[in-house]
């Protein structure tokens, strides 16, 4: 009987991702965009498991669990929290309300399968392995790129273990057939050679000469053919087994070569990225000797550029410059990095998982920063600090704020390199380009 699952989440992309994972295990999936709609759905349908988001408009996930567990008709349905919240305190609160577990919002397929096995919504793992379909060449190549090559001896042992029971059973059947054939021949020969009952003795007459005995060679040839038949069948099976093992060995060699080639290409790409980082570090070291020292501060995706750690860096810089008697201008420039994102323009975008290929990102850009105005890029404390410096016209320091846009310090992979990097590799480069630079320019320079 098909198991059913209910997903309760106000994010459409989150519902689609989790639905595909569950449908891959043969579950029938229903979804709801709010807790109120889910409670209305449960009045008519009883799913086998519920995946519940925490933060939703209206009734949140904890309130929905209390309503589900408070209803005797739905109290026995297992509920799994499916949320971006984390920490031991949150897990304890969820379990105290009746949740059987907590899954992260960036859920992986292994987490989903573990929960389904624990809830007994999937068959035993041994049955699943026996019924699993063989891998395609592409899937085998992907697996070989992540695991060491399989030894030929292991393949031979596996083939022998798989064919030994079949050969043994076939050999026994052939022996039974040979024994039955020999017994039938023996009965036939015995019947033909049994003497007939002697009639009353007639008057003696001269008997004709006896006929020559029948030839036994056809019988011997038939018995030899039947005895050699199992040997011929076993020879054919053995030959096919050797051919199969040879094909598997060749396939294993090709996969090992492909995996080695991919590893070499990845190592070359990483070496190129590291070389670029060394060049940037060398350039930064060279700039420290120039009159205008430049200090860069990264901006995490989704944060206002001129806030948080960037504000603290400006305060420390101003304090150090005043203590050293510096007179001149502090130039602040903001730069935008292009991140590998998943989502859409309606429900929003988020950072892609590290193992996702960079070529499969829904968007490579920075829609968050693109939607900010000049005033929104500055937090209120940052704007107040800059305004206080500008009001003191006779002071030793002045501040200049500029938005430079997309001027990457580290180049992004392009062309053939793009197909070989993951979203994690891309976003580490984007994190270096999404930055704020502070430069102290002495007066008269």
Coordinates of C-alpha atoms in Angstrom, one line a residue, residues 106-413:
X106 CA 18.9 22.4 3.5
X107 CA 17.9 18.7 3.8
X108 CA 19.9 16.0 2.1
X109 CA 18.5 12.7 0.7
X110 CA 20.3 10.6 3.3
X111 CA 18.5 12.5 6.1
X112 CA 15.1 11.9 4.5
X113 CA 15.8 8.2 4.0
X114 CA 17.0 7.8 7.6
X115 CA 13.8 9.3 8.9
X116 CA 11.6 7.2 6.6
X117 CA 13.4 4.0 7.7
X118 CA 13.0 4.9 11.4
X119 CA 9.3 5.5 10.8
X120 CA 9.1 2.1 8.9
X121 CA 7.7 3.9 5.8
X122 CA 10.3 2.1 3.6
X123 CA 11.1 -1.6 3.3
X124 CA 14.2 -3.1 5.0
X125 CA 17.5 -1.9 3.5
X126 CA 18.3 -5.5 2.4
X127 CA 15.1 -5.7 0.3
X128 CA 15.8 -2.3 -1.1
X129 CA 19.2 -3.3 -2.2
X130 CA 17.9 -6.5 -3.8
X131 CA 15.2 -4.6 -5.7
X132 CA 17.3 -1.7 -6.7
X133 CA 17.8 -1.0 -10.4
X134 CA 21.4 -1.1 -11.8
X135 CA 23.3 2.1 -12.2
X136 CA 23.6 3.9 -15.5
X137 CA 27.0 4.6 -17.0
X138 CA 26.8 8.3 -15.9
X139 CA 25.8 7.3 -12.3
X140 CA 28.6 4.8 -12.2
X141 CA 31.1 7.4 -13.3
X142 CA 29.8 9.8 -10.6
X143 CA 30.2 7.1 -8.0
X144 CA 33.7 6.2 -9.2
X145 CA 34.8 9.8 -9.0
X146 CA 34.0 9.8 -5.2
X147 CA 35.2 6.3 -4.3
X148 CA 38.4 4.2 -4.9
X149 CA 38.4 1.8 -7.8
X150 CA 37.0 -1.7 -7.2
X151 CA 39.7 -4.4 -7.4
X152 CA 39.3 -7.0 -10.2
X153 CA 39.5 -9.8 -7.6
X154 CA 36.5 -8.4 -5.8
X155 CA 34.5 -8.5 -9.0
X156 CA 35.5 -12.1 -9.8
X157 CA 34.6 -13.1 -6.3
X158 CA 31.2 -11.4 -6.6
X159 CA 30.5 -13.1 -9.9
X160 CA 31.4 -16.5 -8.7
X161 CA 29.3 -16.1 -5.5
X162 CA 26.3 -15.1 -7.7
X163 CA 26.7 -17.9 -10.3
X164 CA 27.7 -20.8 -7.9
X165 CA 24.2 -21.6 -6.6
X166 CA 22.8 -21.6 -10.2
X167 CA 25.5 -23.9 -11.5
X168 CA 25.1 -26.3 -8.5
X169 CA 21.4 -26.6 -9.0
X170 CA 21.8 -27.1 -12.8
X171 CA 24.4 -29.8 -12.2
X172 CA 22.0 -31.7 -9.8
X173 CA 19.2 -31.5 -12.3
X174 CA 21.4 -33.0 -15.0
X175 CA 22.5 -35.8 -12.7
X176 CA 18.9 -36.7 -11.9
X177 CA 18.1 -36.7 -15.7
X178 CA 21.1 -39.0 -16.5
X179 CA 20.2 -41.5 -13.7
X180 CA 16.6 -41.6 -14.8
X181 CA 17.6 -42.2 -18.5
X182 CA 20.0 -45.0 -17.5
X183 CA 17.3 -46.7 -15.4
X184 CA 14.9 -46.6 -18.3
X185 CA 17.4 -48.1 -20.6
X186 CA 18.2 -50.8 -18.1
X187 CA 14.5 -51.8 -17.8
X188 CA 14.2 -51.8 -21.6
X189 CA 17.2 -54.1 -22.0
X190 CA 16.0 -56.4 -19.3
X191 CA 12.6 -56.7 -20.9
X192 CA 14.0 -57.5 -24.3
X193 CA 16.5 -60.1 -22.9
X194 CA 13.9 -62.0 -20.7
X195 CA 13.2 -65.5 -22.2
X196 CA 9.6 -66.3 -23.2
X197 CA 7.7 -69.2 -21.5
X198 CA 8.5 -72.6 -23.1
X199 CA 5.6 -74.2 -25.1
X200 CA 4.9 -78.0 -25.0
X201 CA 7.7 -79.8 -26.6
X202 CA 6.8 -80.6 -30.2
X203 CA 8.3 -83.3 -32.3
X204 CA 12.0 -82.5 -32.7
X205 CA 12.7 -80.7 -35.8
X206 CA 15.8 -79.0 -37.0
X207 CA 16.0 -75.4 -35.5
X208 CA 17.0 -72.5 -37.8
X209 CA 20.2 -70.8 -37.0
X210 CA 19.9 -68.0 -34.3
X211 CA 19.8 -64.4 -35.5
X212 CA 22.9 -62.3 -34.8
X213 CA 22.7 -60.4 -31.5
X214 CA 21.7 -56.7 -31.8
X215 CA 24.4 -54.1 -31.8
X216 CA 24.9 -52.3 -28.4
X217 CA 26.9 -49.3 -29.9
X218 CA 23.8 -47.0 -30.4
X219 CA 22.9 -47.4 -26.7
X220 CA 26.5 -46.7 -25.6
X221 CA 26.6 -43.6 -27.8
X222 CA 23.4 -42.3 -26.4
X223 CA 24.5 -42.8 -22.8
X224 CA 27.9 -41.1 -23.5
X225 CA 26.1 -38.1 -25.1
X226 CA 23.7 -37.7 -22.1
X227 CA 26.7 -37.9 -19.8
X228 CA 28.6 -35.3 -21.7
X229 CA 25.7 -32.9 -21.9
X230 CA 26.2 -31.3 -18.4
X231 CA 29.9 -30.8 -19.1
X232 CA 29.0 -29.0 -22.3
X233 CA 26.5 -26.8 -20.5
X234 CA 28.9 -26.0 -17.7
X235 CA 31.6 -25.1 -20.3
X236 CA 29.3 -22.7 -22.0
X237 CA 28.3 -21.0 -18.7
X238 CA 31.9 -20.8 -17.7
X239 CA 32.8 -19.2 -21.0
X240 CA 30.1 -16.6 -20.6
X241 CA 31.2 -15.9 -17.0
X242 CA 34.7 -15.3 -18.2
X243 CA 33.5 -12.9 -20.9
X244 CA 31.3 -11.0 -18.3
X245 CA 34.3 -10.7 -15.9
X246 CA 36.5 -9.4 -18.8
X247 CA 33.9 -6.8 -19.7
X248 CA 33.6 -5.7 -16.0
X249 CA 37.4 -5.5 -15.7
X250 CA 37.5 -3.3 -18.9
X251 CA 34.7 -1.1 -17.6
X252 CA 36.5 -0.8 -14.2
X253 CA 39.7 0.3 -16.0
X254 CA 37.8 2.9 -18.0
X255 CA 36.1 4.3 -14.9
X256 CA 39.4 4.4 -13.0
X257 CA 41.0 6.4 -15.9
X258 CA 38.0 8.8 -16.1
X259 CA 38.1 9.4 -12.3
X260 CA 41.9 10.0 -12.4
X261 CA 41.4 12.5 -15.2
X262 CA 38.7 14.3 -13.3
X263 CA 40.9 14.5 -10.2
X264 CA 43.8 15.9 -12.2
X265 CA 41.6 18.6 -13.7
X266 CA 40.1 19.5 -10.3
X267 CA 43.6 19.7 -8.8
X268 CA 44.7 22.0 -11.6
X269 CA 41.7 24.3 -11.1
X270 CA 42.4 24.4 -7.3
X271 CA 46.0 25.2 -8.0
X272 CA 45.0 28.0 -10.3
X273 CA 42.7 29.5 -7.7
X274 CA 45.4 29.2 -5.0
X275 CA 47.9 30.9 -7.3
X276 CA 45.4 33.8 -7.9
X277 CA 45.0 34.1 -4.1
X278 CA 48.8 34.3 -3.7
X279 CA 48.9 37.0 -6.3
X280 CA 46.2 39.0 -4.5
X281 CA 48.1 38.6 -1.2
X282 CA 51.3 39.8 -2.9
X283 CA 49.5 42.7 -4.4
X284 CA 47.9 43.6 -1.0
X285 CA 51.4 43.4 0.6
X286 CA 52.8 45.7 -2.1
X287 CA 50.0 48.2 -1.5
X288 CA 50.8 48.5 2.2
X289 CA 53.9 50.5 1.1
X290 CA 51.9 53.0 -0.8
X291 CA 50.6 56.3 0.7
X292 CA 47.0 55.0 0.5
X293 CA 46.7 51.7 2.5
X294 CA 43.6 49.6 1.5
X295 CA 41.9 47.3 3.9
X296 CA 39.2 45.0 2.7
X297 CA 36.3 43.5 4.8
X298 CA 34.0 40.8 3.3
X299 CA 30.3 41.2 3.3
X300 CA 28.2 38.0 3.8
X301 CA 25.4 37.5 1.3
X302 CA 22.1 39.1 2.5
X303 CA 23.8 41.8 4.8
X304 CA 23.9 45.5 4.2
X305 CA 27.4 46.4 3.1
X306 CA 28.0 49.3 5.5
X307 CA 26.9 47.7 8.7
X308 CA 28.1 45.1 11.3
X309 CA 31.8 44.2 11.0
X310 CA 32.4 46.9 8.4
X311 CA 31.2 49.6 10.9
X312 CA 33.5 48.3 13.6
X313 CA 36.4 48.3 11.1
X314 CA 35.7 52.0 10.3
X315 CA 35.6 52.9 14.0
X316 CA 38.9 51.2 14.7
X317 CA 40.5 52.8 11.6
X318 CA 39.4 56.3 12.6
X319 CA 40.6 55.8 16.2
X320 CA 44.1 54.6 14.9
X321 CA 44.4 57.4 12.4
X322 CA 43.5 60.1 14.9
X323 CA 45.9 58.7 17.4
X324 CA 48.7 58.8 14.8
X325 CA 47.9 62.4 13.9
X326 CA 46.7 61.5 10.4
X327 CA 45.2 64.3 8.2
X328 CA 43.5 63.4 5.0
X329 CA 40.5 61.5 3.6
X330 CA 39.1 58.0 4.3
X331 CA 37.7 56.5 1.1
X332 CA 35.1 53.8 1.5
X333 CA 34.2 51.7 -1.6
X334 CA 31.6 48.9 -1.8
X335 CA 31.9 46.1 -4.3
X336 CA 29.3 43.4 -5.3
X337 CA 30.0 39.7 -5.6
X338 CA 28.0 37.3 -7.7
X339 CA 26.9 34.3 -5.7
X340 CA 25.6 30.9 -6.9
X341 CA 21.9 30.9 -5.8
X342 CA 18.8 28.7 -5.9
X343 CA 15.2 29.9 -5.9
X344 CA 13.2 32.3 -8.0
X345 CA 12.3 36.0 -8.2
X346 CA 8.9 35.5 -6.5
X347 CA 9.9 33.4 -3.4
X348 CA 13.4 34.7 -3.1
X349 CA 16.9 33.3 -3.5
X350 CA 19.3 31.5 -1.1
X351 CA 22.9 30.3 -1.2
X352 CA 23.1 26.9 -3.1
X353 CA 24.4 23.8 -1.4
X354 CA 28.2 23.3 -1.6
X355 CA 28.0 20.0 -3.6
X356 CA 25.7 21.4 -6.3
X357 CA 27.4 21.9 -9.7
X358 CA 27.9 25.6 -10.3
X359 CA 26.4 25.2 -13.8
X360 CA 23.1 24.2 -12.2
X361 CA 22.6 27.3 -10.2
X362 CA 19.3 29.1 -10.7
X363 CA 21.0 32.5 -10.7
X364 CA 24.6 33.7 -10.5
X365 CA 24.4 37.2 -9.2
X366 CA 23.4 39.3 -6.1
X367 CA 19.7 40.2 -6.3
X368 CA 19.8 41.3 -2.6
X369 CA 22.4 44.1 -3.2
X370 CA 20.9 45.0 -6.6
X371 CA 17.7 45.9 -4.8
X372 CA 19.3 48.3 -2.3
X373 CA 19.4 52.0 -2.6
X374 CA 22.4 54.1 -1.6
X375 CA 20.8 54.9 1.8
X376 CA 19.9 51.2 2.4
X377 CA 23.5 50.1 2.0
X378 CA 24.3 52.1 5.2
X379 CA 23.1 51.1 8.6
X380 CA 21.8 53.9 10.8
X381 CA 24.9 53.8 13.2
X382 CA 27.2 53.9 10.1
X383 CA 25.4 56.9 8.6
X384 CA 25.5 58.7 12.0
X385 CA 29.3 58.1 12.3
X386 CA 30.0 59.5 8.8
X387 CA 27.7 62.5 9.4
X388 CA 29.5 63.4 12.6
X389 CA 32.9 63.4 10.8
X390 CA 31.5 65.5 7.9
X391 CA 30.0 68.1 10.4
X392 CA 33.5 68.8 11.8
X393 CA 34.8 70.6 8.7
X394 CA 38.0 71.7 10.4
X395 CA 38.7 68.2 11.6
X396 CA 41.7 66.2 10.4
X397 CA 39.6 63.5 8.7
X398 CA 37.0 63.5 5.9
X399 CA 34.9 60.6 4.6
X400 CA 34.0 59.7 1.0
X401 CA 31.6 56.8 0.3
X402 CA 31.3 55.3 -3.2
X403 CA 29.6 52.2 -4.7
X404 CA 31.9 50.6 -7.3
X405 CA 29.5 47.7 -8.3
X406 CA 30.9 44.5 -9.9
X407 CA 34.7 44.8 -10.0
X408 CA 35.9 41.3 -8.9
X409 CA 39.2 41.0 -7.2
X410 CA 39.2 37.3 -7.9
X411 CA 38.0 36.2 -11.4
X412 CA 35.1 33.7 -11.7
X413 CA 35.5 30.4 -13.5

